Coordinates of C-alpha atoms and ligand atoms in Angstrom, one line a residue:
M30 CA -45.1 -94.0 -114.9
C31 CA -45.3 -97.7 -114.6
G32 CA -42.8 -99.5 -112.3
I33 CA -40.5 -102.2 -113.6
I34 CA -38.2 -104.6 -111.7
A35 CA -35.9 -107.4 -112.7
Y36 CA -34.2 -109.8 -110.4
T37 CA -31.5 -112.5 -110.9
G38 CA -29.8 -114.2 -107.9
H39 CA -29.8 -116.9 -105.3
R40 CA -33.2 -116.2 -103.6
P41 CA -36.7 -117.1 -104.8
A42 CA -37.3 -114.4 -107.5
V43 CA -41.1 -114.2 -107.3
P44 CA -41.4 -112.9 -103.7
A45 CA -38.5 -110.5 -104.4
I46 CA -40.2 -109.2 -107.5
I47 CA -43.6 -108.9 -105.7
R48 CA -42.0 -107.0 -102.8
G49 CA -40.3 -104.7 -105.3
L50 CA -43.5 -104.1 -107.1
K51 CA -45.3 -103.2 -103.9
S52 CA -42.8 -100.4 -103.4
L53 CA -43.3 -99.3 -107.0
E54 CA -47.1 -99.4 -107.0
Y55 CA -47.1 -95.6 -106.5
R56 CA -45.9 -95.4 -110.1
G57 CA -49.1 -97.0 -111.4
Y58 CA -51.6 -99.6 -110.3
D59 CA -53.9 -100.4 -113.3
S60 CA -52.6 -103.9 -113.7
A61 CA -49.6 -105.9 -112.8
G62 CA -47.6 -108.9 -114.0
L63 CA -44.4 -110.9 -113.8
A64 CA -42.5 -113.5 -115.9
F65 CA -39.7 -116.0 -115.3
V66 CA -38.0 -118.9 -116.9
H67 CA -38.3 -122.3 -115.5
S68 CA -37.8 -125.8 -117.0
G69 CA -36.9 -124.4 -120.4
R70 CA -40.0 -122.2 -120.8
L71 CA -41.3 -118.8 -120.0
H72 CA -44.0 -118.6 -117.3
L73 CA -46.3 -115.5 -117.4
F74 CA -48.7 -114.2 -114.7
R75 CA -50.8 -111.1 -115.2
A76 CA -53.9 -109.5 -113.7
A77 CA -55.9 -106.4 -114.1
G78 CA -56.2 -104.1 -111.1
K79 CA -53.9 -103.8 -108.1
L80 CA -51.0 -106.1 -107.2
Q81 CA -53.2 -108.1 -104.9
S82 CA -55.1 -109.5 -107.9
L83 CA -51.8 -110.7 -109.3
E84 CA -50.7 -112.3 -106.0
Q85 CA -53.9 -114.3 -105.9
K86 CA -53.0 -115.8 -109.3
L87 CA -49.5 -116.9 -108.4
A88 CA -49.6 -120.7 -108.1
G89 CA -47.5 -123.7 -109.1
G90 CA -44.2 -125.2 -108.0
E91 CA -42.2 -123.1 -110.5
V92 CA -43.3 -119.9 -108.7
L93 CA -41.4 -121.1 -105.6
H94 CA -38.3 -122.2 -107.6
A95 CA -37.6 -119.4 -110.1
T96 CA -34.5 -117.4 -109.2
S97 CA -34.7 -114.7 -111.9
G98 CA -37.5 -112.8 -113.5
I99 CA -39.2 -109.5 -114.4
G100 CA -42.2 -107.7 -113.0
H101 CA -44.3 -104.7 -113.8
T102 CA -47.0 -102.4 -112.4
R103 CA -48.8 -100.4 -115.0
W104 CA -50.2 -96.9 -115.5
A105 CA -52.0 -97.3 -118.8
T106 CA -51.0 -95.1 -121.8
H107 CA -51.8 -97.3 -124.8
G108 CA -54.7 -99.6 -124.4
L109 CA -57.2 -100.3 -121.6
P110 CA -56.0 -101.4 -118.2
N111 CA -57.0 -105.0 -118.7
E112 CA -55.1 -108.3 -118.5
V113 CA -54.3 -108.6 -122.2
N114 CA -52.6 -105.2 -122.1
A115 CA -50.8 -105.9 -118.8
H116 CA -47.0 -106.5 -118.9
P117 CA -44.9 -108.6 -119.4
H118 CA -45.4 -109.0 -123.1
L119 CA -44.0 -111.9 -125.0
D120 CA -42.9 -112.2 -128.6
V121 CA -44.8 -114.4 -131.1
H122 CA -42.6 -117.5 -130.5
L123 CA -42.8 -117.1 -126.7
N124 CA -39.0 -116.8 -126.4
L125 CA -38.7 -113.4 -124.9
A126 CA -40.6 -111.5 -122.2
L127 CA -40.4 -107.8 -121.7
V128 CA -41.6 -105.1 -119.2
H129 CA -41.6 -101.5 -120.3
N130 CA -42.1 -98.1 -118.9
G131 CA -42.5 -95.1 -121.3
I132 CA -43.9 -94.5 -124.7
I133 CA -42.7 -95.8 -128.0
E134 CA -43.8 -92.9 -130.2
N135 CA -43.3 -94.7 -133.6
Y136 CA -44.9 -97.9 -132.6
Q137 CA -47.6 -97.7 -135.3
Q138 CA -44.9 -97.7 -138.1
L139 CA -43.0 -100.4 -136.4
K140 CA -46.2 -102.5 -135.9
T141 CA -47.0 -102.1 -139.6
M142 CA -43.4 -103.2 -140.6
L143 CA -43.6 -106.2 -138.3
S144 CA -47.1 -107.2 -139.4
D145 CA -45.9 -107.1 -143.0
Q146 CA -43.3 -109.7 -141.9
G147 CA -46.0 -112.0 -140.4
C148 CA -45.9 -110.9 -136.8
T149 CA -49.2 -110.9 -135.0
F150 CA -50.1 -108.9 -131.9
R151 CA -52.3 -109.8 -128.9
S152 CA -52.5 -106.5 -127.1
E153 CA -53.0 -102.8 -128.0
T154 CA -49.7 -101.8 -126.4
D155 CA -46.6 -100.1 -127.8
S156 CA -44.6 -102.4 -125.5
E157 CA -45.6 -105.6 -127.3
V158 CA -44.3 -104.0 -130.5
L159 CA -41.0 -103.5 -128.8
V160 CA -40.6 -107.1 -127.7
C161 CA -41.6 -108.2 -131.2
L162 CA -39.1 -105.8 -132.7
I163 CA -36.3 -107.3 -130.5
A164 CA -37.3 -110.8 -131.5
H165 CA -37.3 -109.8 -135.2
A166 CA -33.7 -108.4 -134.7
L167 CA -32.6 -111.5 -132.8
N168 CA -33.5 -113.6 -135.8
H169 CA -31.2 -111.5 -137.8
Y170 CA -28.3 -110.9 -135.4
G171 CA -28.3 -114.1 -133.4
S172 CA -27.2 -112.1 -130.3
I173 CA -29.6 -110.5 -127.8
L174 CA -27.1 -107.7 -127.1
K175 CA -26.9 -106.8 -130.8
A176 CA -30.6 -107.2 -131.3
L177 CA -31.3 -104.8 -128.4
A178 CA -28.7 -102.3 -129.6
W179 CA -30.3 -102.3 -133.1
S180 CA -33.9 -102.1 -131.7
M181 CA -32.9 -99.2 -129.5
S182 CA -31.7 -97.4 -132.6
Q183 CA -35.1 -97.9 -134.3
V184 CA -37.5 -96.7 -131.6
H185 CA -38.4 -93.1 -130.9
G186 CA -39.7 -92.0 -127.6
S187 CA -38.9 -92.9 -124.0
Y188 CA -38.4 -96.2 -122.4
A189 CA -37.0 -98.2 -119.6
F190 CA -37.3 -101.9 -120.2
A191 CA -36.1 -105.3 -118.8
L192 CA -36.0 -108.4 -120.9
I193 CA -35.5 -112.2 -120.2
S194 CA -35.1 -115.0 -122.7
K195 CA -36.3 -118.6 -122.4
D196 CA -32.9 -119.7 -123.9
H197 CA -30.8 -117.9 -121.2
P198 CA -32.2 -118.6 -117.8
G199 CA -30.7 -116.4 -115.1
K200 CA -29.8 -113.6 -117.5
V201 CA -31.5 -110.2 -117.6
W202 CA -31.1 -107.3 -120.1
A203 CA -32.3 -103.8 -119.5
A204 CA -31.9 -100.3 -121.0
R205 CA -33.2 -96.8 -120.6
K206 CA -33.9 -93.7 -122.6
A207 CA -35.6 -90.7 -120.9
S208 CA -37.3 -93.0 -118.3
P209 CA -35.7 -93.9 -114.9
L210 CA -33.8 -97.1 -114.3
V211 CA -31.3 -98.0 -111.6
L212 CA -29.2 -101.0 -111.1
G213 CA -28.9 -102.6 -107.7
I214 CA -25.7 -104.5 -107.0
G215 CA -26.0 -107.3 -104.5
T216 CA -23.9 -110.2 -103.4
G217 CA -24.7 -113.1 -105.6
E218 CA -27.7 -111.2 -106.9
N219 CA -28.5 -108.1 -109.0
F220 CA -31.5 -106.0 -109.7
V221 CA -32.8 -103.4 -112.1
A222 CA -35.8 -101.2 -111.2
S223 CA -37.5 -97.9 -111.8
D224 CA -36.7 -96.7 -108.3
I225 CA -34.3 -97.6 -105.5
P226 CA -36.9 -98.7 -102.8
A227 CA -37.8 -101.7 -105.1
F228 CA -34.6 -103.4 -104.0
L229 CA -33.5 -101.4 -100.9
P230 CA -34.1 -104.3 -98.5
F231 CA -31.5 -106.3 -100.4
T232 CA -28.8 -103.9 -101.3
R233 CA -27.8 -100.2 -100.9
E234 CA -25.3 -100.2 -103.7
V235 CA -26.7 -98.6 -106.9
V236 CA -25.6 -97.7 -110.3
F237 CA -27.5 -94.9 -112.1
L238 CA -28.0 -95.7 -115.7
E239 CA -27.8 -93.0 -118.4
D240 CA -29.8 -92.7 -121.6
D241 CA -28.9 -95.2 -124.2
E242 CA -27.1 -97.5 -121.8
L243 CA -27.8 -101.2 -121.9
V244 CA -27.2 -103.7 -119.1
E245 CA -26.5 -107.4 -119.3
M246 CA -26.5 -109.1 -115.9
D247 CA -26.8 -112.4 -114.1
S248 CA -26.5 -113.3 -110.5
G249 CA -22.7 -112.9 -110.4
Q250 CA -21.9 -110.1 -112.8
W251 CA -23.2 -107.0 -114.5
N252 CA -22.0 -105.1 -117.5
V253 CA -23.1 -101.7 -118.9
Y254 CA -22.7 -100.9 -122.6
Q255 CA -23.3 -97.8 -124.6
A256 CA -25.9 -99.1 -126.9
S257 CA -25.1 -97.1 -130.0
I258 CA -21.5 -98.5 -130.3
L259 CA -21.9 -101.6 -128.0
E260 CA -18.9 -100.6 -126.1
H261 CA -18.4 -101.4 -122.4
T262 CA -18.8 -98.4 -120.1
L263 CA -17.3 -98.1 -116.6
K264 CA -19.9 -97.0 -114.0
K265 CA -19.6 -95.6 -110.5
I266 CA -21.4 -97.4 -107.7
H267 CA -23.2 -95.1 -105.2
H268 CA -24.1 -96.0 -101.7
I269 CA -27.6 -95.2 -100.5
A270 CA -27.6 -93.8 -97.0
W271 CA -31.3 -93.7 -96.3
D272 CA -32.8 -96.9 -94.9
V273 CA -35.7 -99.2 -95.6
Q274 CA -37.9 -97.7 -92.9
A275 CA -37.8 -94.4 -94.6
A276 CA -39.7 -96.0 -97.5
Q277 CA -42.2 -97.9 -95.2
K278 CA -45.4 -96.8 -93.5
G279 CA -43.9 -96.9 -90.0
G280 CA -47.2 -97.7 -88.2
Y281 CA -49.2 -95.0 -90.0
K282 CA -52.3 -96.1 -91.9
H283 CA -51.2 -94.3 -95.1
F284 CA -47.9 -93.1 -96.5
M285 CA -49.5 -89.7 -97.0
L286 CA -50.2 -89.3 -93.3
K287 CA -46.7 -90.5 -92.4
E288 CA -45.2 -88.1 -94.8
I289 CA -47.3 -85.2 -93.5
M290 CA -46.2 -86.0 -90.0
E291 CA -42.5 -86.2 -91.0
Q292 CA -42.4 -82.6 -91.9
P293 CA -40.8 -81.4 -88.7
K294 CA -37.9 -83.7 -89.4
V295 CA -37.8 -82.6 -93.1
L296 CA -37.4 -79.0 -91.8
T297 CA -34.6 -80.1 -89.6
D298 CA -32.9 -82.1 -92.3
C299 CA -33.2 -79.3 -94.9
L300 CA -31.7 -76.8 -92.5
A301 CA -28.8 -79.1 -91.3
G302 CA -25.5 -77.6 -92.3
R303 CA -27.1 -74.7 -94.1
I304 CA -26.7 -72.1 -91.4
D305 CA -23.3 -70.8 -90.1
H306 CA -24.6 -69.6 -86.7
K307 CA -21.2 -68.0 -85.7
K308 CA -21.0 -65.9 -88.8
N309 CA -24.7 -65.6 -89.2
R310 CA -24.7 -66.7 -92.8
I311 CA -26.5 -69.1 -95.1
I312 CA -24.3 -71.8 -96.6
L313 CA -25.2 -73.1 -100.0
E314 CA -21.9 -74.6 -101.1
E315 CA -23.4 -76.0 -104.3
L316 CA -23.8 -72.4 -105.5
E317 CA -20.3 -71.2 -104.7
D318 CA -18.7 -69.1 -107.5
M319 CA -22.1 -68.8 -109.1
P320 CA -22.9 -65.1 -109.8
V321 CA -26.2 -63.8 -108.4
P322 CA -28.7 -64.0 -111.3
S323 CA -30.5 -60.9 -112.5
R324 CA -33.6 -63.0 -113.1
V325 CA -34.9 -66.5 -112.2
Q326 CA -37.1 -68.6 -114.5
V327 CA -38.8 -71.5 -112.6
V328 CA -40.0 -74.5 -114.6
A329 CA -42.0 -77.2 -112.8
C330 CA -45.3 -79.2 -112.7
G331 CA -48.1 -79.7 -110.1
T332 CA -47.1 -79.3 -106.5
S333 CA -43.6 -78.4 -107.5
Y334 CA -45.0 -75.6 -109.6
H335 CA -46.9 -74.3 -106.6
A336 CA -43.7 -74.3 -104.6
G337 CA -42.1 -72.3 -107.4
L338 CA -44.9 -69.7 -107.3
W339 CA -44.3 -69.5 -103.5
G340 CA -40.6 -69.1 -104.2
K341 CA -41.3 -66.1 -106.5
Y342 CA -42.8 -64.1 -103.6
V343 CA -39.8 -65.0 -101.4
L344 CA -37.0 -64.4 -103.9
E345 CA -38.5 -61.2 -105.1
S346 CA -39.2 -59.8 -101.6
L347 CA -35.9 -61.0 -99.9
A348 CA -33.4 -60.7 -102.7
G349 CA -35.1 -58.3 -105.1
I350 CA -34.7 -60.8 -108.0
P351 CA -37.6 -60.9 -110.5
V352 CA -38.9 -64.4 -110.9
N353 CA -41.1 -65.9 -113.6
V354 CA -42.7 -69.3 -112.9
E355 CA -44.0 -71.5 -115.7
I356 CA -45.8 -74.8 -116.0
A357 CA -43.2 -77.1 -117.7
S358 CA -45.7 -78.5 -120.3
E359 CA -46.2 -75.0 -121.6
F360 CA -42.7 -73.7 -121.2
R361 CA -41.2 -76.6 -123.2
Y362 CA -43.1 -75.5 -126.4
R363 CA -42.6 -71.8 -126.1
S364 CA -39.9 -69.9 -127.8
L365 CA -37.1 -69.4 -125.3
I366 CA -36.4 -65.7 -125.0
Q367 CA -32.8 -65.5 -123.7
E368 CA -32.4 -62.8 -121.2
K369 CA -29.0 -62.0 -119.8
D370 CA -28.0 -63.6 -116.4
T371 CA -31.2 -65.6 -116.1
L372 CA -31.0 -68.7 -113.9
Y373 CA -33.3 -71.5 -114.8
L374 CA -34.6 -73.4 -111.9
S375 CA -36.1 -76.9 -112.4
I376 CA -38.1 -78.0 -109.4
S377 CA -39.0 -81.6 -109.2
Q378 CA -39.5 -84.1 -106.3
S379 CA -38.9 -87.1 -108.5
G380 CA -36.5 -85.6 -110.9
E381 CA -38.1 -87.7 -113.6
T382 CA -41.1 -85.6 -114.7
A383 CA -41.0 -85.7 -118.5
D384 CA -42.2 -82.1 -119.1
T385 CA -39.9 -80.6 -116.5
L386 CA -37.0 -82.6 -118.0
A387 CA -37.9 -81.5 -121.5
G388 CA -38.0 -77.8 -120.4
Q389 CA -34.6 -78.3 -118.8
H390 CA -33.1 -79.9 -122.0
M391 CA -34.4 -77.0 -124.0
V392 CA -32.6 -74.6 -121.7
R393 CA -29.4 -76.6 -121.7
E394 CA -29.4 -76.8 -125.5
H395 CA -29.2 -73.1 -125.6
G396 CA -26.2 -73.2 -123.3
L397 CA -28.0 -71.6 -120.4
P398 CA -27.4 -72.4 -116.7
V399 CA -29.8 -74.7 -114.9
L400 CA -30.1 -75.2 -111.2
G401 CA -32.0 -78.3 -110.2
L402 CA -34.1 -78.4 -107.0
C403 CA -34.7 -82.0 -106.6
N404 CA -35.4 -84.7 -104.0
V405 CA -34.1 -87.9 -105.7
L406 CA -30.4 -88.5 -105.8
G407 CA -29.1 -89.3 -109.2
S408 CA -32.4 -88.6 -110.9
S409 CA -32.5 -87.2 -114.5
V410 CA -33.2 -83.6 -113.4
A411 CA -30.2 -83.8 -111.0
R412 CA -27.9 -85.3 -113.6
G413 CA -29.0 -82.9 -116.3
A414 CA -28.6 -79.7 -114.3
D415 CA -25.4 -77.6 -114.0
R416 CA -25.9 -77.5 -110.2
V417 CA -28.2 -79.3 -107.8
L418 CA -29.7 -78.4 -104.5
Y419 CA -31.1 -81.6 -103.0
T420 CA -34.2 -81.1 -101.0
Q421 CA -33.6 -83.8 -98.3
A422 CA -37.3 -84.9 -97.9
G423 CA -36.3 -88.6 -98.0
P424 CA -38.3 -91.0 -100.1
E425 CA -41.8 -89.8 -100.9
I426 CA -44.1 -92.7 -101.6
S427 CA -47.6 -91.3 -101.4
V428 CA -48.9 -90.2 -104.8
A429 CA -50.0 -86.9 -103.4
S430 CA -46.9 -84.9 -102.7
T431 CA -46.7 -83.4 -99.2
K432 CA -43.3 -83.4 -97.4
A433 CA -41.5 -82.8 -100.7
M434 CA -43.2 -79.4 -101.0
C435 CA -42.2 -78.5 -97.5
S436 CA -38.6 -79.3 -98.4
Q437 CA -38.9 -77.3 -101.6
L438 CA -40.2 -74.3 -99.6
V439 CA -37.3 -74.5 -97.2
M440 CA -34.7 -74.6 -100.0
L441 CA -36.4 -71.7 -101.8
Y442 CA -36.4 -69.7 -98.6
L443 CA -32.7 -70.4 -98.0
L444 CA -32.0 -69.5 -101.7
G445 CA -33.8 -66.2 -101.2
L446 CA -31.8 -65.5 -98.0
Y447 CA -28.6 -66.6 -99.8
F448 CA -29.1 -64.3 -102.7
A449 CA -30.1 -61.5 -100.4
Q450 CA -27.0 -62.0 -98.4
S451 CA -24.8 -62.1 -101.5
K452 CA -26.4 -58.9 -102.8
K453 CA -26.1 -57.3 -99.3
N454 CA -29.8 -56.8 -99.3
L455 CA -30.2 -58.0 -95.8
D456 CA -28.7 -56.6 -92.7
S457 CA -27.5 -59.0 -90.1
R458 CA -30.3 -58.1 -87.6
A459 CA -33.0 -59.1 -90.1
L460 CA -31.1 -62.2 -91.0
N461 CA -30.8 -63.1 -87.4
K462 CA -34.5 -62.7 -86.8
Y463 CA -35.3 -65.0 -89.8
L464 CA -32.8 -67.6 -88.8
S465 CA -34.0 -67.8 -85.2
F466 CA -37.6 -68.3 -86.4
L467 CA -36.5 -70.9 -88.8
N468 CA -34.7 -72.8 -86.1
E469 CA -37.8 -72.8 -83.9
L470 CA -40.1 -74.1 -86.7
P471 CA -39.5 -77.9 -86.5
D472 CA -40.4 -78.0 -82.7
L473 CA -43.4 -75.7 -83.2
L474 CA -44.7 -77.8 -86.1
Q475 CA -44.1 -81.0 -84.2
A476 CA -46.2 -79.6 -81.3
Q477 CA -49.0 -78.4 -83.5
L478 CA -49.5 -81.4 -85.8
P479 CA -51.6 -83.6 -83.5
Q480 CA -54.1 -80.8 -82.8
M481 CA -54.1 -79.9 -86.5
Q482 CA -55.1 -83.4 -87.4
I483 CA -57.9 -83.4 -84.9
R484 CA -59.2 -80.1 -86.2
A485 CA -59.0 -81.3 -89.8
R486 CA -61.0 -84.4 -88.9
E487 CA -63.7 -82.3 -87.2
L488 CA -64.0 -80.0 -90.1
C489 CA -64.0 -82.5 -93.0
S490 CA -67.4 -84.0 -92.0
R491 CA -69.0 -80.6 -92.2
Y492 CA -67.6 -79.9 -95.7
S493 CA -67.8 -83.5 -97.2
R494 CA -71.0 -82.8 -99.1
A495 CA -69.7 -79.7 -100.8
R496 CA -70.3 -79.6 -104.5
S497 CA -67.1 -77.7 -105.0
L498 CA -64.7 -75.7 -102.8
F499 CA -62.9 -72.5 -103.5
Y500 CA -59.5 -72.0 -101.8
V501 CA -58.5 -68.4 -101.6
G502 CA -55.4 -66.5 -100.5
R503 CA -53.4 -63.4 -101.3
G504 CA -49.7 -62.9 -101.6
I505 CA -47.7 -65.8 -100.3
Y506 CA -50.9 -67.6 -99.5
F507 CA -52.2 -67.7 -103.1
P508 CA -49.8 -70.5 -104.2
L509 CA -50.8 -72.3 -101.0
A510 CA -54.4 -71.9 -101.9
L511 CA -53.7 -73.5 -105.2
E512 CA -51.9 -76.4 -103.5
G513 CA -54.7 -76.9 -101.0
A514 CA -57.2 -77.2 -103.8
L515 CA -55.0 -79.6 -105.7
K516 CA -54.5 -81.9 -102.7
L517 CA -58.3 -82.0 -102.0
K518 CA -59.3 -82.9 -105.6
E519 CA -56.6 -85.5 -106.2
I520 CA -57.4 -87.6 -103.2
S521 CA -61.0 -86.9 -102.2
Y522 CA -62.3 -86.3 -105.7
I523 CA -64.2 -83.2 -104.6
H524 CA -63.8 -80.4 -107.1
A525 CA -61.8 -77.5 -105.7
Q526 CA -60.3 -74.4 -107.2
G527 CA -57.5 -72.3 -105.9
Y528 CA -57.9 -68.6 -106.5
A529 CA -56.2 -65.3 -105.7
A530 CA -58.8 -63.9 -103.4
G531 CA -58.9 -60.6 -105.1
E532 CA -59.6 -62.2 -108.5
L533 CA -62.8 -64.0 -107.3
K534 CA -65.0 -60.9 -108.1
H535 CA -63.9 -61.0 -111.7
G536 CA -66.0 -64.0 -112.6
P537 CA -65.8 -67.0 -110.2
I538 CA -67.9 -65.3 -107.5
A539 CA -70.9 -66.2 -109.8
L540 CA -70.4 -69.8 -108.5
I541 CA -70.7 -69.0 -104.8
E542 CA -73.8 -70.8 -103.3
P543 CA -74.6 -72.4 -100.0
D544 CA -73.1 -75.7 -101.2
V545 CA -69.9 -74.1 -102.5
P546 CA -67.8 -73.2 -99.4
T547 CA -64.7 -71.2 -99.5
F548 CA -61.5 -72.2 -97.6
A549 CA -59.8 -68.9 -96.9
L550 CA -56.2 -68.5 -96.0
A551 CA -56.6 -65.4 -93.8
L552 CA -53.5 -65.2 -91.7
E553 CA -52.1 -62.1 -90.2
N554 CA -50.0 -60.2 -92.6
D555 CA -50.1 -56.9 -94.6
L556 CA -52.9 -58.2 -96.9
L557 CA -55.2 -59.4 -94.1
S558 CA -57.6 -56.5 -94.4
K559 CA -57.9 -57.1 -98.1
I560 CA -58.8 -60.7 -97.7
K561 CA -61.3 -59.8 -95.0
S562 CA -63.1 -57.7 -97.5
N563 CA -63.1 -60.6 -100.0
L564 CA -64.6 -62.8 -97.4
M565 CA -67.4 -60.3 -96.8
E566 CA -68.2 -60.4 -100.5
I567 CA -68.5 -64.2 -100.3
K568 CA -70.7 -64.1 -97.2
A569 CA -72.9 -61.5 -98.8
R570 CA -73.7 -64.1 -101.4
S571 CA -74.5 -66.9 -98.9
G572 CA -71.2 -68.7 -99.4
P573 CA -70.0 -70.5 -96.3
V574 CA -66.5 -69.6 -95.2
L575 CA -63.9 -71.7 -93.4
A576 CA -61.0 -69.5 -92.4
L577 CA -57.5 -70.6 -91.5
T578 CA -56.4 -67.8 -89.4
N579 CA -54.5 -66.7 -86.3
P580 CA -55.9 -66.1 -82.8
G581 CA -57.3 -62.7 -82.3
V582 CA -58.0 -62.0 -86.0
E583 CA -61.6 -60.8 -86.4
L584 CA -63.3 -61.8 -89.6
D585 CA -66.6 -63.0 -91.0
A586 CA -66.4 -66.8 -91.2
D587 CA -68.7 -69.7 -90.4
E588 CA -65.8 -71.8 -89.1
R589 CA -62.3 -70.7 -87.8
W590 CA -59.2 -72.9 -87.8
E591 CA -56.6 -71.1 -85.7
L592 CA -52.9 -71.6 -86.1
P593 CA -50.3 -69.9 -83.9
K594 CA -48.9 -66.8 -85.4
V595 CA -45.5 -67.0 -87.0
I596 CA -43.8 -64.3 -89.1
D597 CA -44.4 -64.2 -92.8
P598 CA -43.6 -66.3 -94.9
L599 CA -42.7 -68.9 -92.3
N600 CA -46.4 -69.1 -91.4
S601 CA -46.5 -71.2 -94.6
F602 CA -44.9 -74.1 -92.8
L603 CA -48.0 -74.4 -90.6
V604 CA -50.5 -73.6 -93.3
L605 CA -49.2 -76.2 -95.7
P606 CA -49.6 -79.2 -93.3
A607 CA -53.1 -77.9 -92.3
L608 CA -54.2 -78.0 -95.9
Q609 CA -52.6 -81.4 -96.5
L610 CA -54.4 -82.8 -93.3
F611 CA -57.7 -81.4 -94.4
A612 CA -57.5 -83.1 -97.7
Y613 CA -56.2 -86.3 -96.1
E614 CA -58.9 -86.5 -93.5
M615 CA -61.6 -85.7 -96.1
A616 CA -60.4 -88.6 -98.3
V617 CA -60.3 -90.9 -95.3
Y618 CA -63.8 -89.8 -94.3
L619 CA -65.1 -90.4 -97.8
G620 CA -63.5 -93.8 -97.9
K621 CA -61.1 -93.0 -100.8
D622 CA -57.9 -94.7 -101.6
V623 CA -55.5 -92.1 -100.1
D624 CA -52.2 -93.4 -101.3
Q625 CA -53.3 -94.6 -104.7
P626 CA -55.9 -92.1 -106.0
R627 CA -57.6 -93.1 -109.2
N628 CA -56.0 -92.2 -112.6
L629 CA -52.8 -90.9 -111.1
A630 CA -49.2 -92.1 -110.8
K631 CA -46.4 -90.7 -108.7
S632 CA -43.8 -89.8 -111.3
V633 CA -45.2 -88.6 -114.6
T634 CA -42.5 -89.8 -117.0
V635 CA -44.7 -89.4 -120.1
E636 CA -45.7 -86.2 -121.8
Ligands
LIG707 C1 -49.5 -83.6 -106.6 C2 -48.3 -84.2 -107.2 C3 -48.0 -83.8 -108.6 C4 -46.5 -83.6 -108.7 C5 -46.1 -83.3 -110.2 C6 -44.6 -83.0 -110.4 O1 -49.7 -84.1 -105.3 O2 -47.7 -85.0 -106.7 O3 -48.7 -82.7 -109.0 O4 -46.1 -82.5 -107.9 O5 -46.4 -84.4 -111.0 O6 -43.8 -84.0 -109.9 P1 -42.3 -83.8 -109.6 O7 -42.2 -82.9 -108.5 O8 -41.8 -85.2 -109.2 O9 -41.7 -83.3 -110.8

């Protein structure tokens, strides 16, 4: 969480930093700040609240003339989200300024050590301790590079930071450990940032930094060192193919809506090059020579976890491979029971989620194979896995994940078909049928989305006063019910609970009342008759029912929302956007901040 950016180059630094922070605001928006060197001193601007408050404070000639600096947008971990705790933080002598993302776990010990040496602190943050530690080391070593290397050896936890010094205008230092940081290489200018969109309008050439790497850069050059031995490291420059528009709103009111509406394209992009139509085969080159696993263990969080649960149904039914799905924050602290031929599957949009990464590290430490299902090129999950399947959703900016889940479902479906094909579980007629439906999906969804948005808008006013909502489904729709509930609560702040419809009668049905409606996923499949009975149980207790269903399905509901019938599980690719649009329209109707819901951040890089 938190977004950091540093710039050094030929253009005015402050607008470049502010622009970068705008694209990083999805990582946190409790407070923001920036610092730069001008006329031999450090200038600091900070404000509580969103970036707008910082922009209102920027004044003075030096703001126009600075050509290097650092910026930060915060998601509070240590200390209240006020101005004093906002970044950048300065050392006691006002020589150094630092922005930090992550958690310094031993900051209390370091703070005590530094206080004993006469250091005083203004904020409650662990980040101020880090800049004071670096200043303390600088006193001793006389070189910033050495001071940084030593300080990095002293701190425990995760960090990505950028630092400037009053005595070295135009220079920037940055380093990372278990928090994302990328270097943007321009012409006569260089950047470091938590994520690529922060500098994408200026350069597409990026260097992915590894843990314990330290960068020293100015406008004309950049060098990466391995911090522990202070030795120069050669790095590969990657070219980013996606363009700036992909990370902008493109005429939509919110990123979330844009990303929901992009799902037909996501389907097309995910399928591109994956189907050999002549041979009627799935192509997953990344998995070539990999034996078909006997079991799959999925590790993920949030929406990615729901995608994993959906994948369980698909992999088990198509390929006959048993799948276990676990929330990463639980998995990482459990004893790892090693089962023969198990494939560990880390699912993560950002590829930077701390719990998912920790689970993945644990598996790798035991020498077991990890497949990453990941959206962000060069992210920590991608780099730490043995093999990666990229999900091709393009940059996802909205805090609430939408199109990334669509891409995860496509890749999981392809994975199920691929394993089924390798195990010869699937005859070519069946495969043909699935593939032809898959190919029709993008156009079908494209045609449906406008009506779906209208229906979502109609319905949300009716349910906006609900005290709480149940989302219920069975089989493949159970994970989607969980996802529908998550989307609703995170952006509209209405409490919602996803449930396996058959489980309701084991306790939660006690909560059914006229102001607790149920959103039922009651689409045509083998379990339809079962869910119909569950809905009758709800109606018998005066619970209003909104049913997402197919034309011609008879059921007991107060409201119907009909989607065209598609074969299972591909129906999910219509159900998912319907759920997303309902949550979106509800949040808009209630006047909530859709793209930046309270208390949340896009990538959860802390435990
Ligand atoms: C919900 C949401 C989160 C993420 C979760 C995992 O809309 O966005 O629940 O899905 O934080 O993030 P990734 O997939 O980046 O590991």
